[in-house]
PDB file of C-alpha atoms in Angstrom:
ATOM      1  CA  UNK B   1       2.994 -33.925   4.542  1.00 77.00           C
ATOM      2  CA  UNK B   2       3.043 -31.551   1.718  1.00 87.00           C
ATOM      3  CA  UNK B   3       1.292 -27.614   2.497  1.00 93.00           C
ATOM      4  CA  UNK B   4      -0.594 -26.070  -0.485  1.00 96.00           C
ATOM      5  CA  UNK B   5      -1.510 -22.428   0.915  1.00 96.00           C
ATOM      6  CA  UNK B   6      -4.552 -20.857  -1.102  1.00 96.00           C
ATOM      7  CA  UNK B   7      -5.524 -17.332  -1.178  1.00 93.00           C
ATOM      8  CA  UNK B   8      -8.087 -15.375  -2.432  1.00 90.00           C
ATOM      9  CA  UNK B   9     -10.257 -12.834  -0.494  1.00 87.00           C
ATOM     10  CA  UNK B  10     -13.541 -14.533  -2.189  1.00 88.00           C
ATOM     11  CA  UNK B  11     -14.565 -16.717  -0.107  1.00 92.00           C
ATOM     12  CA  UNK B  12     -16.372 -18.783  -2.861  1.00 92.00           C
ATOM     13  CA  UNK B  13     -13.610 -19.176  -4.833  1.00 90.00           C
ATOM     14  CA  UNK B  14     -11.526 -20.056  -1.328  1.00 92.00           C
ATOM     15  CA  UNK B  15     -14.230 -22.697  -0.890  1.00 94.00           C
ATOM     16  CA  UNK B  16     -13.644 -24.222  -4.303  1.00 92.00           C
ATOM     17  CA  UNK B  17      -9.960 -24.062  -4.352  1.00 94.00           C
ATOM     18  CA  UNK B  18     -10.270 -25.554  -1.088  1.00 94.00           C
ATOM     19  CA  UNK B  19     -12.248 -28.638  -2.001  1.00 93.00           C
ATOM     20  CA  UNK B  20     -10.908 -29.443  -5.752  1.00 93.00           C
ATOM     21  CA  UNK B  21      -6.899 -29.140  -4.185  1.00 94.00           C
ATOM     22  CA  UNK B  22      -8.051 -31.052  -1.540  1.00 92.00           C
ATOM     23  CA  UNK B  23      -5.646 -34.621  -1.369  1.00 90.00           C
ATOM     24  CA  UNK B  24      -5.484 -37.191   1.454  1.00 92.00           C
ATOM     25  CA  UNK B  25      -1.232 -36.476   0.817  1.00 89.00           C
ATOM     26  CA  UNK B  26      -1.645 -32.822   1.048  1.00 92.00           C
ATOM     27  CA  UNK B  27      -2.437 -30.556   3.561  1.00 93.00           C
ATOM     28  CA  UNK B  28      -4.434 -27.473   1.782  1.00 95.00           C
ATOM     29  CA  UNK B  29      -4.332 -23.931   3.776  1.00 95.00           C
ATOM     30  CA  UNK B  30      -6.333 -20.670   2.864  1.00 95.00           C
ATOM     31  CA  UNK B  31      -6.111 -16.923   3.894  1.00 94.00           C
ATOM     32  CA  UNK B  32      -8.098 -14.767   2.828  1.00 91.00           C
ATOM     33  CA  UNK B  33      -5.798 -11.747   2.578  1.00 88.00           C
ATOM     34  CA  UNK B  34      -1.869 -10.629   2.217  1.00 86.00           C
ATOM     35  CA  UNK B  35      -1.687 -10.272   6.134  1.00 89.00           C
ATOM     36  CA  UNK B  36      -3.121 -13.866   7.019  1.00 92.00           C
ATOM     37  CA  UNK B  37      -1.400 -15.263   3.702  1.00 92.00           C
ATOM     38  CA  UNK B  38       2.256 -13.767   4.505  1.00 91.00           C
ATOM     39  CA  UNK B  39       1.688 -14.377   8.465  1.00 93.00           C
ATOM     40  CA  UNK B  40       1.092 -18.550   7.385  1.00 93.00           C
ATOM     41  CA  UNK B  41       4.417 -18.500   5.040  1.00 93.00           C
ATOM     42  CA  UNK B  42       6.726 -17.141   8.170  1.00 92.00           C
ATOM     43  CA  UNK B  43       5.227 -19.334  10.718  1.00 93.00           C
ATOM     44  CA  UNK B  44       4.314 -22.911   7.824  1.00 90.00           C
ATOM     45  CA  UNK B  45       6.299 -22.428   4.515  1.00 90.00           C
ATOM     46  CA  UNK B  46       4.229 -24.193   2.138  1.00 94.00           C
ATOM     47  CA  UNK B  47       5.415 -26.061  -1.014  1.00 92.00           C
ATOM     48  CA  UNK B  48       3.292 -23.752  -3.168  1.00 95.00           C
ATOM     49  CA  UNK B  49       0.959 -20.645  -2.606  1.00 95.00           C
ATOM     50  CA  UNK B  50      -1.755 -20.550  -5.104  1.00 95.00           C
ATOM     51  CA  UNK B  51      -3.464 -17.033  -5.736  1.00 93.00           C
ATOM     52  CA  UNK B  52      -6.739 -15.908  -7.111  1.00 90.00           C
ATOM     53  CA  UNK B  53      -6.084 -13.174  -9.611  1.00 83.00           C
ATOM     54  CA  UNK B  54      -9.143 -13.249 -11.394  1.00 77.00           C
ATOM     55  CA  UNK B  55     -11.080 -10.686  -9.540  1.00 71.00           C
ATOM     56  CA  UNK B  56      -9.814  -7.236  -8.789  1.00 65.00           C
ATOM     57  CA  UNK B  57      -8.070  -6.655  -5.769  1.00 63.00           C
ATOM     58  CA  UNK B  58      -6.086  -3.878  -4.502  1.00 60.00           C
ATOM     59  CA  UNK B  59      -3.461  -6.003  -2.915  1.00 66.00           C
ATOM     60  CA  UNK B  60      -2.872  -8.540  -4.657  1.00 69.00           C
ATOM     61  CA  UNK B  61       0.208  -6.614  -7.142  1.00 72.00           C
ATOM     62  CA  UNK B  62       1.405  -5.651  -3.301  1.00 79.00           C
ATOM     63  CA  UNK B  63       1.150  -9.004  -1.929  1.00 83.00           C
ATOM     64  CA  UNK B  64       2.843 -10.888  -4.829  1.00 84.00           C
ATOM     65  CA  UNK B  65       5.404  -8.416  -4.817  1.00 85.00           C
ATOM     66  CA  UNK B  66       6.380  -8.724  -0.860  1.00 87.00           C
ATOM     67  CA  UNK B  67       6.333 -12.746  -1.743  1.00 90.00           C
ATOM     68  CA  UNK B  68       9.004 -12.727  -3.993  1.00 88.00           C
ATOM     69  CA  UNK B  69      11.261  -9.934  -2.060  1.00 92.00           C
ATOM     70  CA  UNK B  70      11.001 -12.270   1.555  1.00 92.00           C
ATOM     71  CA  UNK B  71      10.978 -15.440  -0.208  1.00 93.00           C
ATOM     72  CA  UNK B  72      12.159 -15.303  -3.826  1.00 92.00           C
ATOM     73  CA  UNK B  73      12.653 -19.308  -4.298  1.00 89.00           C
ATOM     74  CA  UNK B  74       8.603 -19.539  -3.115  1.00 93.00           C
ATOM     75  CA  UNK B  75       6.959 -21.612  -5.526  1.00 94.00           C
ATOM     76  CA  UNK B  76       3.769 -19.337  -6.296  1.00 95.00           C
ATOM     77  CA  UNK B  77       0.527 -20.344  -8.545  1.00 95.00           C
ATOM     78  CA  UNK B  78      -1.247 -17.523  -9.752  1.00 91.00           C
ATOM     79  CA  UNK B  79      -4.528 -17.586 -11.329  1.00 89.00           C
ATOM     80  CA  UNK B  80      -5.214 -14.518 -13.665  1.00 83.00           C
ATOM     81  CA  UNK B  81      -8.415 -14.325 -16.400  1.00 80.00           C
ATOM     82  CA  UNK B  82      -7.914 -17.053 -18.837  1.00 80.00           C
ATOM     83  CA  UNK B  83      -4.411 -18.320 -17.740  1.00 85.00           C
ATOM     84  CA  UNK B  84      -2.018 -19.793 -14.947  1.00 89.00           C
ATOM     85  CA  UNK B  85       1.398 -17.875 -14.278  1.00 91.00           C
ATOM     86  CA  UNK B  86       3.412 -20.777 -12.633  1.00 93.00           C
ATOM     87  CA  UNK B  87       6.731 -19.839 -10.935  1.00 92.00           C
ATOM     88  CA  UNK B  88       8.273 -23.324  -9.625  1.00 86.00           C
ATOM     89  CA  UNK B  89      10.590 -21.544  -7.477  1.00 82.00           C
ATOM     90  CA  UNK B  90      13.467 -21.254 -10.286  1.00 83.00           C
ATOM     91  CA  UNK B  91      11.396 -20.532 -13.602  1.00 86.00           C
ATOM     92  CA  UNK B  92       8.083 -18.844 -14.538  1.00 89.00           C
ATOM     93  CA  UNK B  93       6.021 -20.274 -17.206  1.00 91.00           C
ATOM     94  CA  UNK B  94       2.256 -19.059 -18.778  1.00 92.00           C
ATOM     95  CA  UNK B  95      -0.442 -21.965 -19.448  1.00 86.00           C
ATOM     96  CA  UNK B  96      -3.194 -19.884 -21.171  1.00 88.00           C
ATOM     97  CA  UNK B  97      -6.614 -21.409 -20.946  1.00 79.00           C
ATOM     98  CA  UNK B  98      -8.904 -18.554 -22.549  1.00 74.00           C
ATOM     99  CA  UNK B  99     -12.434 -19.630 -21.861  1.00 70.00           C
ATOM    100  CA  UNK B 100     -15.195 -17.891 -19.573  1.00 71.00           C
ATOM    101  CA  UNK B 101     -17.863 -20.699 -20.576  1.00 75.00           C
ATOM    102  CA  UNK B 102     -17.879 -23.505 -17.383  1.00 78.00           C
ATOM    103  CA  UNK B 103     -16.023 -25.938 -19.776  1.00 80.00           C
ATOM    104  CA  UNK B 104     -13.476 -23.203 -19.473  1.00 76.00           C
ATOM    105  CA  UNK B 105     -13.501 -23.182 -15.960  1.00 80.00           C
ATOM    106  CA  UNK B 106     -13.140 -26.829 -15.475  1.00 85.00           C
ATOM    107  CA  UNK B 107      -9.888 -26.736 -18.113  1.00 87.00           C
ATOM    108  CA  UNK B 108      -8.364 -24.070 -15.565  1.00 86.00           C
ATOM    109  CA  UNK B 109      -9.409 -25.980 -12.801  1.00 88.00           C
ATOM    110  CA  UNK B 110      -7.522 -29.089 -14.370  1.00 90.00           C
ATOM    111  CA  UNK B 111      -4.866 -27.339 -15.310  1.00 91.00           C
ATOM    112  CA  UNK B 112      -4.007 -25.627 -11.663  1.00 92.00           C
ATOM    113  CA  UNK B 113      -4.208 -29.264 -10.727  1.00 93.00           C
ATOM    114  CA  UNK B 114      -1.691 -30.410 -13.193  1.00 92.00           C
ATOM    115  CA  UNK B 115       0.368 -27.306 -12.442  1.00 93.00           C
ATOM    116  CA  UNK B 116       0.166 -27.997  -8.627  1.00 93.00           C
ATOM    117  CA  UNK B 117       1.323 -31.590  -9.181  1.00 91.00           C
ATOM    118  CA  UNK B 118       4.445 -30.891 -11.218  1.00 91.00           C
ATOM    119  CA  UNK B 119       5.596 -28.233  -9.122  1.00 91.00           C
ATOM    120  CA  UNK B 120       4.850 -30.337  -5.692  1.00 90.00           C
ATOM    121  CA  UNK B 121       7.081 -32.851  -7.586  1.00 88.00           C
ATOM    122  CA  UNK B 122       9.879 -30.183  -8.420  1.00 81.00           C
ATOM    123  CA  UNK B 123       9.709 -29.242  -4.602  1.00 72.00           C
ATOM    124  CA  UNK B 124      10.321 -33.105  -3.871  1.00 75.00           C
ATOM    125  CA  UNK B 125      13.209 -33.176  -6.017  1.00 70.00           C
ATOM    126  CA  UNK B 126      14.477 -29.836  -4.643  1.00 64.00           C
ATOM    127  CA  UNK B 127      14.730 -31.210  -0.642  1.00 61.00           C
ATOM    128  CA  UNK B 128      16.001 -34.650  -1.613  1.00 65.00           C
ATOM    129  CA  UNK B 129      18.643 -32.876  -4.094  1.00 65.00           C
ATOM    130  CA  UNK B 130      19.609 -29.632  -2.453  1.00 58.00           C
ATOM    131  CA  UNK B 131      22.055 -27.692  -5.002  1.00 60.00           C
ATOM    132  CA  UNK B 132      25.613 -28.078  -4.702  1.00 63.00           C
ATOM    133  CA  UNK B 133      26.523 -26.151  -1.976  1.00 62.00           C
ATOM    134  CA  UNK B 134      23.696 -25.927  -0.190  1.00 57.00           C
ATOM    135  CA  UNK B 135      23.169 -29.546   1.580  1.00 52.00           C
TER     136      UNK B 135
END
């Protein structure tokens, strides 16, 4: 089964991410901080760690940037105000969605779910086709 690891130290926006990711194929994770978050990767790598940039925090810059040194290839969602930085674990790509109205929400919403799909895929492809070299 697939691992989607969410975190955000809001837990309403945990709760949410929680419940709209939510899959019968995956198995969705939170933590609400960079110790929990980073503690779950070393013992469960996930396919894809989503984050919730949208509010302020301190540690998120600090937590993203100890993600990519211990695992550079992990593929990492983050959501920022009005857009989705998505790094599939080889390239990093912007989807902007710039809308605070609730219709605006629900297009983000969407489009993490669109983004989390393509990238789960792109992890599929990665284990059954291992680069040459590395199989």
């Amino acid at each position: 089964m697939r691992h989607v690891l969410v975190v955000s130290p809001h837990r309403a926006s945990r709760e949410l991410l929680l419940r709209f990711l939510s899959d019968p194929e995956l198995a969705v994770g939170a933590a609400e901080d960079a110790d929990a978050a980073l503690a779950s990767l070393a013992s469960s790598p996930p396919a894809v760690v989503v984050v919730d940039l949208r509010r302020p925090d301190e540690d998120h810059p600090l937590f993203l940037a100890l993600l990519r040194k211990r695992y550079p290839a992990q593929a990492v969602i983050a959501l920022v105000p009005g857009s989705l930085r998505v790094f599939d674990g080889s390239h990093e790509r912007v989807l902007e969605v710039r809308d605070d109205s609730t219709e605006g929400l629900h297009r983000l919403l969407n489009a993490l779910k669109q983004a989390v799909g393509e990238v789960l895929a792109h992890h599929l492809l990665r284990v059954f086709r291992p680069p040459v070299g590395q199989a």
